[in-house]
Amino acid sequence: MKNNHRLRRVATAALAASLLVGGLAACSSSGTTANAGAEGASADDIAKALDTETTLTVWGWAPQLEPIVEAFEAKYPKVQVNLENVGTGNAHYTKLQNAVKAGSGAPDVAQIEYNALPQFALSDALVDLKEFGAEDLKDNYTQSTWGSVNLNGGVYALPQDSGPMAMFYRADVFEKHGISIPTTWDEYVEAGKKLHAADPKAYITSDTGDAGFTTSMIWQAGGKPYKLDGSTNVTVDLQDEGAKKWTGTWNQLLKNDLLSPVTSWSDEWYKGLSDGSIATLIIGAWMPANLESGAAGASGQWRVASMPTYEKGAAATAENGGGGDAVLKQSKNKAAAYGFLQFANGPEGSKIHAENGGFPSTTADLESEAFLNSENAYFGGQKINEVLVQASKDVVPGWSYLPFQTYANSIYSDTVGQAYGSKGDLNDGLKAWQDATAKYGQQQGFTVTTK
């Protein structure tokens, strides 16, 4: 999923509109096909399905899926896989949601990001993979990615990739200005002040407001703003201790003009990453390939360090991005579809995924000596995977997303985004986001409690 984050992070009004008739209403739309295919299939049933003339339709955008499908078809020649990229971000989810509501037209398998998975899982659109014994695979994946697919007692996808956060930084910029590499957020703010004072054109990082980044930062700070009790009772608390820790730090950067005003994923942003005017990125482990392709001129200057923390020496990070593959209840080939998931997200597929630039969610790959000891020339020969793998182990447990997170993210710019624009109080923006999110949830039939 390495090159698609620019599009994947954008949630627009088109998606929001499609979800207005989603939510709890979707529970009835998939009922006509819920029992199609093999339910509770054994390993023998799955093997038989993979040895039967079958066609599977897979919706996904990750470039790694193409070589995975090629290898899968070579191993299981009786199964033809039609891999379709129906769009990224809102385009993908809108089409998938429309197929779910219509009761037809959905693929057998769909790639779904962790933050969007609850929307489809809890609206009864996806197969609970426990029917195939998926719960036995728990130890094959990192704690955070397994937690993201294990929802309300069910397993609704197998993890594909992950995005544990780290600090990517320009070693040359810090050295030039004699600034120590920050390990705490207080040190990070001070480094931002020193850098901008030394060079008014340089900034510690860029951030004009992004829902995924905000929730990840609250996650790392120990916040747990979203809770689901059963399938309809939701709590939204964007005023908890973790949320206020983050705004307490980030407000200092925002109000003191220490954040580059450049929009992420723009040409100007890549220029800043290339010339050093953007000195760090707090971002997911999928970022290296994007830097190598988008800021090639800075080769040898970037390094990776652990994410700064609120308490010195207390390692903590969060996930930012990533997703898994799910089987749709509309599929008439569920056993074969699950067989594809096992291959794509098991030892063979995950190896292909990593070799093509993805960051693994599988513990075996993350513990591989070859993976850990790989020296990256772009990062000055640093063994960056050592840092990124440790980050995957330091993800704060217990995080969950809303069952309507895609809609919540789509209204971020109208709430928290306004605070960014006015250089106001981000905490006020979180309050507005909380209220608007709760209102929408109530309109969709959820019982929403706010704090």
CSV table of C-alpha atoms in Angstrom, one decimal:
chain,number,residue,atom,x,y,z
A,1,MET,CA,0.0,0.0,0.0
A,2,LYS,CA,3.0,2.2,-0.2
A,3,ASN,CA,2.1,4.8,-2.9
A,4,ASN,CA,-1.6,5.4,-2.3
A,5,HIS,CA,-1.7,7.3,1.0
A,6,ARG,CA,-2.2,10.6,-0.8
A,7,LEU,CA,-5.6,9.4,-2.0
A,8,ARG,CA,-6.5,7.0,0.8
A,9,ARG,CA,-6.5,9.7,3.4
A,10,VAL,CA,-9.0,11.9,1.6
A,11,ALA,CA,-12.6,11.5,2.6
A,12,THR,CA,-15.0,13.6,0.7
A,13,ALA,CA,-18.6,14.7,0.6
A,14,ALA,CA,-19.4,12.0,-1.9
A,15,LEU,CA,-18.5,9.3,0.6
A,16,ALA,CA,-20.3,11.1,3.4
A,17,ALA,CA,-23.5,11.3,1.3
A,18,SER,CA,-23.4,7.6,0.5
A,19,LEU,CA,-23.1,6.8,4.2
A,20,LEU,CA,-26.1,8.9,5.2
A,21,VAL,CA,-28.2,5.9,4.1
A,22,GLY,CA,-25.7,3.4,5.5
A,23,GLY,CA,-25.1,2.8,9.2
A,24,LEU,CA,-27.5,0.5,10.9
A,25,ALA,CA,-29.8,0.4,7.8
A,26,ALA,CA,-27.2,-1.7,6.0
A,27,CYS,CA,-27.8,-4.6,8.4
A,28,SER,CA,-30.8,-5.8,6.4
A,29,SER,CA,-29.3,-5.2,2.9
A,30,SER,CA,-27.0,-8.2,2.9
A,31,GLY,CA,-29.4,-10.7,4.4
A,32,THR,CA,-30.4,-12.2,1.1
A,33,THR,CA,-26.9,-13.5,0.4
A,34,ALA,CA,-25.7,-14.0,3.9
A,35,ASN,CA,-25.9,-17.8,3.6
A,36,ALA,CA,-24.4,-18.2,0.2
A,37,GLY,CA,-21.4,-20.4,-0.1
A,38,ALA,CA,-19.7,-22.6,2.5
A,39,GLU,CA,-20.3,-21.7,6.1
A,40,GLY,CA,-17.9,-23.0,8.7
A,41,ALA,CA,-15.7,-24.7,6.1
A,42,SER,CA,-12.8,-27.0,7.3
A,43,ALA,CA,-9.3,-26.9,6.0
A,44,ASP,CA,-10.2,-29.8,3.7
A,45,ASP,CA,-13.2,-27.8,2.4
A,46,ILE,CA,-11.0,-24.9,1.6
A,47,ALA,CA,-8.4,-27.1,-0.1
A,48,LYS,CA,-11.2,-28.6,-2.2
A,49,ALA,CA,-12.6,-25.2,-3.1
A,50,LEU,CA,-9.1,-24.1,-4.3
A,51,ASP,CA,-8.9,-27.2,-6.5
A,52,THR,CA,-12.3,-26.5,-8.2
A,53,GLU,CA,-12.9,-24.3,-11.3
A,54,THR,CA,-13.7,-21.0,-9.6
A,55,THR,CA,-13.6,-17.3,-10.4
A,56,LEU,CA,-13.0,-14.8,-7.6
A,57,THR,CA,-13.4,-11.0,-7.8
A,58,VAL,CA,-11.0,-9.0,-5.6
A,59,TRP,CA,-11.3,-5.2,-5.1
A,60,GLY,CA,-8.1,-3.6,-4.0
A,61,TRP,CA,-5.7,-0.8,-4.9
A,62,ALA,CA,-2.4,-1.9,-3.3
A,63,PRO,CA,0.3,-2.5,-6.0
A,64,GLN,CA,1.5,-5.5,-4.1
A,65,LEU,CA,-1.8,-7.3,-4.9
A,66,GLU,CA,-0.8,-7.8,-8.5
A,67,PRO,CA,2.2,-10.1,-7.9
A,68,ILE,CA,0.3,-11.8,-5.0
A,69,VAL,CA,-2.5,-12.7,-7.4
A,70,GLU,CA,0.0,-13.9,-10.0
A,71,ALA,CA,1.6,-16.2,-7.5
A,72,PHE,CA,-1.7,-17.4,-6.1
A,73,GLU,CA,-3.0,-18.4,-9.6
A,74,ALA,CA,0.3,-20.2,-10.3
A,75,LYS,CA,-0.2,-22.3,-7.2
A,76,TYR,CA,-4.0,-22.8,-7.7
A,77,PRO,CA,-4.5,-22.8,-11.4
A,78,LYS,CA,-8.1,-23.7,-11.2
A,79,VAL,CA,-8.9,-20.4,-9.5
A,80,GLN,CA,-9.1,-17.3,-11.7
A,81,VAL,CA,-8.8,-14.0,-9.8
A,82,ASN,CA,-10.2,-10.9,-11.4
A,83,LEU,CA,-8.3,-8.1,-9.6
A,84,GLU,CA,-10.1,-4.8,-9.9
A,85,ASN,CA,-9.0,-1.4,-8.7
A,86,VAL,CA,-12.3,0.4,-8.4
A,87,GLY,CA,-10.6,3.5,-6.8
A,88,THR,CA,-8.9,4.5,-3.6
A,89,GLY,CA,-10.3,6.2,-0.5
A,90,ASN,CA,-13.9,7.4,-1.0
A,91,ALA,CA,-14.3,6.0,-4.5
A,92,HIS,CA,-13.6,2.4,-3.3
A,93,TYR,CA,-15.7,2.6,-0.2
A,94,THR,CA,-18.6,4.3,-1.9
A,95,LYS,CA,-18.8,1.6,-4.5
A,96,LEU,CA,-18.5,-1.1,-1.9
A,97,GLN,CA,-21.2,0.5,0.3
A,98,ASN,CA,-23.5,0.8,-2.7
A,99,ALA,CA,-23.1,-2.9,-3.5
A,100,VAL,CA,-23.8,-3.8,0.1
A,101,LYS,CA,-27.0,-1.7,0.1
A,102,ALA,CA,-28.2,-3.1,-3.2
A,103,GLY,CA,-27.6,-6.7,-2.1
A,104,SER,CA,-25.6,-7.5,-5.2
A,105,GLY,CA,-22.5,-6.5,-7.1
A,106,ALA,CA,-20.0,-6.8,-4.3
A,107,PRO,CA,-16.7,-8.6,-4.8
A,108,ASP,CA,-15.7,-11.9,-3.2
A,109,VAL,CA,-12.8,-10.1,-1.4
A,110,ALA,CA,-12.2,-6.5,-0.7
A,111,GLN,CA,-9.3,-4.6,0.7
A,112,ILE,CA,-10.4,-2.4,3.6
A,113,GLU,CA,-8.4,-0.1,5.8
A,114,TYR,CA,-8.5,-0.6,9.5
A,115,ASN,CA,-10.3,2.6,10.2
A,116,ALA,CA,-13.1,1.7,7.7
A,117,LEU,CA,-13.5,-1.9,8.6
A,118,PRO,CA,-16.0,-1.4,11.5
A,119,GLN,CA,-18.4,0.3,9.1
A,120,PHE,CA,-18.7,-2.8,7.0
A,121,ALA,CA,-18.2,-5.4,9.7
A,122,LEU,CA,-20.8,-4.1,12.1
A,123,SER,CA,-23.4,-3.6,9.3
A,124,ASP,CA,-23.3,-7.3,8.6
A,125,ALA,CA,-21.6,-7.0,5.2
A,126,LEU,CA,-18.6,-9.2,5.9
A,127,VAL,CA,-18.1,-12.8,6.8
A,128,ASP,CA,-16.9,-13.5,10.3
A,129,LEU,CA,-13.8,-15.4,9.5
A,130,LYS,CA,-14.1,-17.4,12.7
A,131,GLU,CA,-16.3,-19.7,10.6
A,132,PHE,CA,-13.0,-20.8,9.0
A,133,GLY,CA,-11.0,-21.0,12.1
A,134,ALA,CA,-9.3,-17.6,11.6
A,135,GLU,CA,-9.0,-17.0,15.4
A,136,ASP,CA,-6.2,-19.6,15.4
A,137,LEU,CA,-4.1,-17.2,13.3
A,138,LYS,CA,-3.9,-14.5,16.0
A,139,ASP,CA,-0.3,-15.1,17.0
A,140,ASN,CA,0.8,-14.7,13.3
A,141,TYR,CA,0.1,-11.0,13.4
A,142,THR,CA,1.1,-8.0,15.5
A,143,GLN,CA,-1.1,-7.1,18.4
A,144,SER,CA,-2.3,-3.9,16.9
A,145,THR,CA,-3.2,-5.2,13.5
A,146,TRP,CA,-5.0,-8.2,14.9
A,147,GLY,CA,-6.9,-5.9,17.3
A,148,SER,CA,-8.0,-3.9,14.3
A,149,VAL,CA,-9.7,-6.8,12.5
A,150,ASN,CA,-11.1,-8.4,15.7
A,151,LEU,CA,-14.3,-6.5,16.2
A,152,ASN,CA,-17.2,-7.1,18.6
A,153,GLY,CA,-16.1,-10.7,19.1
A,154,GLY,CA,-15.6,-11.5,15.4
A,155,VAL,CA,-12.7,-11.6,13.0
A,156,TYR,CA,-13.6,-9.7,9.9
A,157,ALA,CA,-10.4,-9.5,7.8
A,158,LEU,CA,-6.9,-10.9,7.8
A,159,PRO,CA,-4.3,-8.1,8.3
A,160,GLN,CA,-2.3,-7.2,5.2
A,161,ASP,CA,-0.1,-4.3,6.1
A,162,SER,CA,0.6,-2.0,9.0
A,163,GLY,CA,1.8,1.5,9.7
A,164,PRO,CA,3.4,1.8,13.1
A,165,MET,CA,4.5,5.4,13.5
A,166,ALA,CA,8.1,6.6,13.8
A,167,MET,CA,10.0,9.9,13.3
A,168,PHE,CA,11.6,10.3,10.0
A,169,TYR,CA,14.1,13.2,10.1
A,170,ARG,CA,16.8,15.0,8.1
A,171,ALA,CA,20.0,14.2,9.9
A,172,ASP,CA,21.9,16.9,7.9
A,173,VAL,CA,19.4,19.7,9.0
A,174,PHE,CA,19.7,18.8,12.7
A,175,GLU,CA,23.5,18.6,12.4
A,176,LYS,CA,23.8,21.9,10.5
A,177,HIS,CA,22.0,23.8,13.3
A,178,GLY,CA,23.4,21.9,16.2
A,179,ILE,CA,20.0,20.6,17.3
A,180,SER,CA,19.7,17.3,19.2
A,181,ILE,CA,17.4,14.7,17.9
A,182,PRO,CA,14.2,15.0,20.1
A,183,THR,CA,13.1,12.0,22.1
A,184,THR,CA,10.2,13.7,23.9
A,185,TRP,CA,7.4,16.0,22.7
A,186,ASP,CA,8.8,18.8,24.9
A,187,GLU,CA,12.1,18.4,23.2
A,188,TYR,CA,10.4,18.3,19.8
A,189,VAL,CA,8.7,21.6,20.4
A,190,GLU,CA,12.0,23.2,21.5
A,191,ALA,CA,13.7,21.7,18.5
A,192,GLY,CA,11.0,23.3,16.3
A,193,LYS,CA,11.6,26.7,17.9
A,194,LYS,CA,15.4,26.5,17.5
A,195,LEU,CA,15.1,25.4,13.9
A,196,HIS,CA,12.7,28.1,12.8
A,197,ALA,CA,14.7,30.8,14.6
A,198,ALA,CA,17.9,29.6,12.9
A,199,ASP,CA,16.2,29.4,9.4
A,200,PRO,CA,12.7,31.1,9.1
A,201,LYS,CA,12.2,29.0,5.9
A,202,ALA,CA,12.6,25.7,7.8
A,203,TYR,CA,10.0,23.9,9.9
A,204,ILE,CA,10.1,21.0,12.3
A,205,THR,CA,7.3,19.3,10.3
A,206,SER,CA,4.3,20.0,8.1
A,207,ASP,CA,0.7,19.6,9.2
A,208,THR,CA,-2.4,21.5,7.9
A,209,GLY,CA,-4.8,19.1,9.5
A,210,ASP,CA,-5.6,15.4,8.8
A,211,ALA,CA,-8.1,13.2,10.5
A,212,GLY,CA,-5.9,10.0,10.3
A,213,PHE,CA,-2.9,11.8,11.7
A,214,THR,CA,-5.0,13.4,14.6
A,215,THR,CA,-6.5,10.1,15.7
A,216,SER,CA,-3.1,8.4,15.5
A,217,MET,CA,-1.6,11.1,17.7
A,218,ILE,CA,-4.4,10.8,20.2
A,219,TRP,CA,-3.8,7.0,20.1
A,220,GLN,CA,-0.1,7.4,20.9
A,221,ALA,CA,-0.9,9.8,23.7
A,222,GLY,CA,-3.0,7.1,25.4
A,223,GLY,CA,-6.4,8.4,24.3
A,224,LYS,CA,-9.3,6.1,23.7
A,225,PRO,CA,-12.0,8.4,22.3
A,226,TYR,CA,-14.1,5.8,20.6
A,227,LYS,CA,-15.8,2.9,22.3
A,228,LEU,CA,-18.4,0.4,21.1
A,229,ASP,CA,-20.6,-1.6,23.4
A,230,GLY,CA,-22.4,-4.2,21.4
A,231,SER,CA,-23.3,-3.1,17.9
A,232,THR,CA,-25.3,0.1,18.6
A,233,ASN,CA,-24.0,1.8,21.7
A,234,VAL,CA,-21.2,4.2,21.0
A,235,THR,CA,-19.2,6.6,23.2
A,236,VAL,CA,-17.3,9.5,21.7
A,237,ASP,CA,-14.9,11.3,24.0
A,238,LEU,CA,-12.4,13.6,22.2
A,239,GLN,CA,-11.8,15.4,25.5
A,240,ASP,CA,-10.1,12.5,27.3
A,241,GLU,CA,-6.6,12.8,28.8
A,242,GLY,CA,-4.9,11.5,25.6
A,243,ALA,CA,-6.6,14.0,23.4
A,244,LYS,CA,-5.7,16.9,25.7
A,245,LYS,CA,-2.1,15.7,25.8
A,246,TRP,CA,-1.8,15.9,22.1
A,247,THR,CA,-3.5,19.3,21.7
A,248,GLY,CA,-1.4,20.7,24.6
A,249,THR,CA,1.7,19.9,22.5
A,250,TRP,CA,0.5,20.6,19.0
A,251,ASN,CA,-1.1,23.9,19.9
A,252,GLN,CA,2.4,25.2,20.7
A,253,LEU,CA,3.5,24.3,17.2
A,254,LEU,CA,0.4,25.7,15.6
A,255,LYS,CA,0.2,29.0,17.4
A,256,ASN,CA,3.9,29.7,17.1
A,257,ASP,CA,3.9,29.2,13.3
A,258,LEU,CA,6.3,26.2,13.7
A,259,LEU,CA,4.3,24.0,11.3
A,260,SER,CA,5.0,24.3,7.6
A,261,PRO,CA,1.8,25.5,5.8
A,262,VAL,CA,2.4,23.1,2.9
A,263,THR,CA,-0.3,20.5,2.2
A,264,SER,CA,0.9,16.9,2.5
A,265,TRP,CA,1.4,14.9,-0.7
A,266,SER,CA,1.6,18.0,-2.8
A,267,ASP,CA,4.5,18.8,-5.1
A,268,GLU,CA,5.5,21.6,-2.7
A,269,TRP,CA,5.5,19.1,0.1
A,270,TYR,CA,7.9,16.8,-1.7
A,271,LYS,CA,10.0,19.8,-2.5
A,272,GLY,CA,10.2,20.6,1.2
A,273,LEU,CA,11.2,17.0,2.0
A,274,SER,CA,13.9,17.2,-0.7
A,275,ASP,CA,15.4,20.6,0.3
A,276,GLY,CA,15.2,20.1,4.1
A,277,SER,CA,12.7,22.9,4.8
A,278,ILE,CA,10.5,20.1,6.3
A,279,ALA,CA,12.9,18.5,8.9
A,280,THR,CA,10.8,15.6,10.2
A,281,LEU,CA,7.7,13.5,9.5
A,282,ILE,CA,5.8,11.7,12.2
A,283,ILE,CA,4.2,9.0,10.0
A,284,GLY,CA,3.6,5.3,9.4
A,285,ALA,CA,6.2,2.7,8.5
A,286,TRP,CA,5.0,2.6,4.9
A,287,MET,CA,6.7,6.0,4.2
A,288,PRO,CA,10.2,5.0,3.0
A,289,ALA,CA,9.2,4.1,-0.5
A,290,ASN,CA,7.3,7.4,-0.8
A,291,LEU,CA,10.4,9.3,0.2
A,292,GLU,CA,12.6,7.3,-2.2
A,293,SER,CA,10.3,8.1,-5.1
A,294,GLY,CA,9.1,11.6,-4.2
A,295,ALA,CA,12.2,13.1,-2.6
A,296,ALA,CA,15.0,11.2,-4.5
A,297,GLY,CA,17.3,14.2,-4.3
A,298,ALA,CA,17.5,13.8,-0.5
A,299,SER,CA,18.9,10.3,-0.6
A,300,GLY,CA,21.4,9.7,2.2
A,301,GLN,CA,20.1,12.6,4.3
A,302,TRP,CA,17.0,11.0,5.9
A,303,ARG,CA,17.1,8.8,9.0
A,304,VAL,CA,14.4,7.1,11.2
A,305,ALA,CA,14.1,7.3,15.0
A,306,SER,CA,11.5,6.3,17.5
A,307,MET,CA,8.5,8.5,17.8
A,308,PRO,CA,8.9,11.2,20.6
A,309,THR,CA,7.0,10.4,23.8
A,310,TYR,CA,5.3,12.3,26.6
A,311,GLU,CA,7.4,10.6,29.2
A,312,LYS,CA,11.1,10.2,28.6
A,313,GLY,CA,12.1,6.5,28.2
A,314,ALA,CA,8.5,5.3,28.0
A,315,ALA,CA,8.2,3.9,24.5
A,316,ALA,CA,4.8,4.4,22.9
A,317,THR,CA,3.6,4.7,19.3
A,318,ALA,CA,0.4,4.2,17.3
A,319,GLU,CA,-0.7,2.8,13.9
A,320,ASN,CA,-1.2,5.2,11.0
A,321,GLY,CA,-2.7,3.6,8.0
A,322,GLY,CA,-2.7,0.0,6.9
A,323,GLY,CA,-5.6,-2.4,6.3
A,324,GLY,CA,-6.6,-6.0,5.6
A,325,ASP,CA,-8.6,-8.2,3.2
A,326,ALA,CA,-12.2,-9.3,4.0
A,327,VAL,CA,-14.7,-11.7,2.5
A,328,LEU,CA,-18.0,-10.3,1.6
A,329,LYS,CA,-21.2,-12.0,2.6
A,330,GLN,CA,-22.5,-11.7,-0.9
A,331,SER,CA,-19.7,-14.1,-2.1
A,332,LYS,CA,-20.9,-17.4,-3.5
A,333,ASN,CA,-17.3,-18.8,-3.2
A,334,LYS,CA,-16.6,-18.1,0.5
A,335,ALA,CA,-14.3,-21.0,1.0
A,336,ALA,CA,-12.2,-20.2,-2.0
A,337,ALA,CA,-12.2,-16.5,-1.0
A,338,TYR,CA,-10.9,-17.4,2.4
A,339,GLY,CA,-8.3,-19.6,0.8
A,340,PHE,CA,-7.1,-16.5,-1.1
A,341,LEU,CA,-7.0,-14.5,2.1
A,342,GLN,CA,-4.8,-17.2,3.7
A,343,PHE,CA,-2.4,-17.1,0.8
A,344,ALA,CA,-2.3,-13.3,0.4
A,345,ASN,CA,-1.8,-12.6,4.1
A,346,GLY,CA,0.1,-15.8,5.0
A,347,PRO,CA,3.8,-16.6,4.6
A,348,GLU,CA,3.9,-16.7,0.8
A,349,GLY,CA,1.8,-13.5,0.2
A,350,SER,CA,3.4,-11.5,3.0
A,351,LYS,CA,6.8,-12.2,1.6
A,352,ILE,CA,5.8,-10.9,-1.8
A,353,HIS,CA,4.1,-7.9,-0.1
A,354,ALA,CA,7.3,-7.0,1.8
A,355,GLU,CA,9.5,-7.5,-1.3
A,356,ASN,CA,7.4,-5.0,-3.1
A,357,GLY,CA,7.6,-2.2,-0.5
A,358,GLY,CA,4.9,-3.1,1.9
A,359,PHE,CA,5.4,-3.0,5.7
A,360,PRO,CA,4.4,-6.4,7.1
A,361,SER,CA,1.8,-7.1,9.8
A,362,THR,CA,3.1,-10.7,10.2
A,363,THR,CA,5.3,-11.4,13.2
A,364,ALA,CA,7.4,-13.9,11.2
A,365,ASP,CA,8.4,-11.3,8.7
A,366,LEU,CA,9.0,-8.7,11.3
A,367,GLU,CA,11.3,-11.1,13.2
A,368,SER,CA,13.2,-12.2,10.1
A,369,GLU,CA,17.0,-11.5,10.4
A,370,ALA,CA,17.1,-10.6,6.7
A,371,PHE,CA,14.3,-8.0,7.1
A,372,LEU,CA,15.8,-6.6,10.3
A,373,ASN,CA,19.4,-6.4,9.0
A,374,SER,CA,18.6,-4.9,5.6
A,375,GLU,CA,20.6,-1.7,5.1
A,376,ASN,CA,18.8,1.1,3.3
A,377,ALA,CA,21.0,3.2,1.1
A,378,TYR,CA,18.4,6.0,0.9
A,379,PHE,CA,18.7,6.3,4.7
A,380,GLY,CA,22.4,6.4,4.7
A,381,GLY,CA,22.8,2.7,5.1
A,382,GLN,CA,20.7,2.7,8.3
A,383,LYS,CA,18.9,-0.5,9.3
A,384,ILE,CA,15.6,1.3,9.4
A,385,ASN,CA,13.5,-1.9,9.9
A,386,GLU,CA,15.1,-2.3,13.3
A,387,VAL,CA,13.4,0.9,14.4
A,388,LEU,CA,10.2,0.3,12.5
A,389,VAL,CA,9.8,-3.3,13.9
A,390,GLN,CA,10.4,-2.0,17.4
A,391,ALA,CA,7.7,0.6,16.7
A,392,SER,CA,5.2,-2.2,15.8
A,393,LYS,CA,5.9,-3.7,19.3
A,394,ASP,CA,5.4,-0.4,21.1
A,395,VAL,CA,1.9,0.4,19.7
A,396,VAL,CA,-0.4,1.4,22.6
A,397,PRO,CA,-3.0,-1.3,23.0
A,398,GLY,CA,-6.8,-0.9,23.3
A,399,TRP,CA,-7.6,1.5,20.4
A,400,SER,CA,-10.8,1.2,18.4
A,401,TYR,CA,-12.5,3.1,15.6
A,402,LEU,CA,-16.1,4.2,15.2
A,403,PRO,CA,-18.5,2.1,13.1
A,404,PHE,CA,-18.9,5.3,11.0
A,405,GLN,CA,-15.3,6.5,11.1
A,406,THR,CA,-15.3,7.2,7.4
A,407,TYR,CA,-18.0,9.8,7.8
A,408,ALA,CA,-16.4,11.2,10.9
A,409,ASN,CA,-13.2,11.7,8.9
A,410,SER,CA,-15.1,13.4,6.1
A,411,ILE,CA,-16.2,16.2,8.4
A,412,TYR,CA,-12.8,16.8,10.0
A,413,SER,CA,-12.0,19.7,7.8
A,414,ASP,CA,-15.2,21.5,8.9
A,415,THR,CA,-14.3,21.2,12.6
A,416,VAL,CA,-10.7,20.6,13.6
A,417,GLY,CA,-9.6,21.8,10.2
A,418,GLN,CA,-11.0,25.2,11.0
A,419,ALA,CA,-8.8,25.5,14.1
A,420,TYR,CA,-5.8,24.8,12.0
A,421,GLY,CA,-6.8,27.4,9.5
A,422,SER,CA,-7.3,30.1,12.1
A,423,LYS,CA,-4.4,29.0,14.3
A,424,GLY,CA,-6.9,28.6,17.1
A,425,ASP,CA,-7.3,26.1,19.9
A,426,LEU,CA,-7.2,22.5,18.5
A,427,ASN,CA,-9.1,21.4,21.6
A,428,ASP,CA,-12.0,23.5,20.6
A,429,GLY,CA,-11.8,21.9,17.2
A,430,LEU,CA,-12.0,18.4,18.8
A,431,LYS,CA,-15.1,19.5,20.7
A,432,ALA,CA,-16.8,20.5,17.5
A,433,TRP,CA,-15.7,17.3,15.8
A,434,GLN,CA,-17.1,15.3,18.7
A,435,ASP,CA,-20.5,17.0,18.6
A,436,ALA,CA,-20.9,16.7,14.8
A,437,THR,CA,-19.8,13.0,14.9
A,438,ALA,CA,-22.2,12.2,17.7
A,439,LYS,CA,-25.1,14.0,15.9
A,440,TYR,CA,-24.5,11.9,12.8
A,441,GLY,CA,-24.3,8.7,14.8
A,442,GLN,CA,-27.6,9.4,16.4
A,443,GLN,CA,-29.2,10.1,13.1
A,444,GLN,CA,-28.1,6.7,11.9
A,445,GLY,CA,-29.8,4.9,14.8
A,446,PHE,CA,-26.8,4.5,17.1
A,447,THR,CA,-27.1,5.4,20.8
A,448,VAL,CA,-24.2,7.8,21.2
A,449,THR,CA,-22.8,9.0,24.5
A,450,THR,CA,-20.4,12.0,24.7
A,451,LYS,CA,-18.2,13.0,27.5
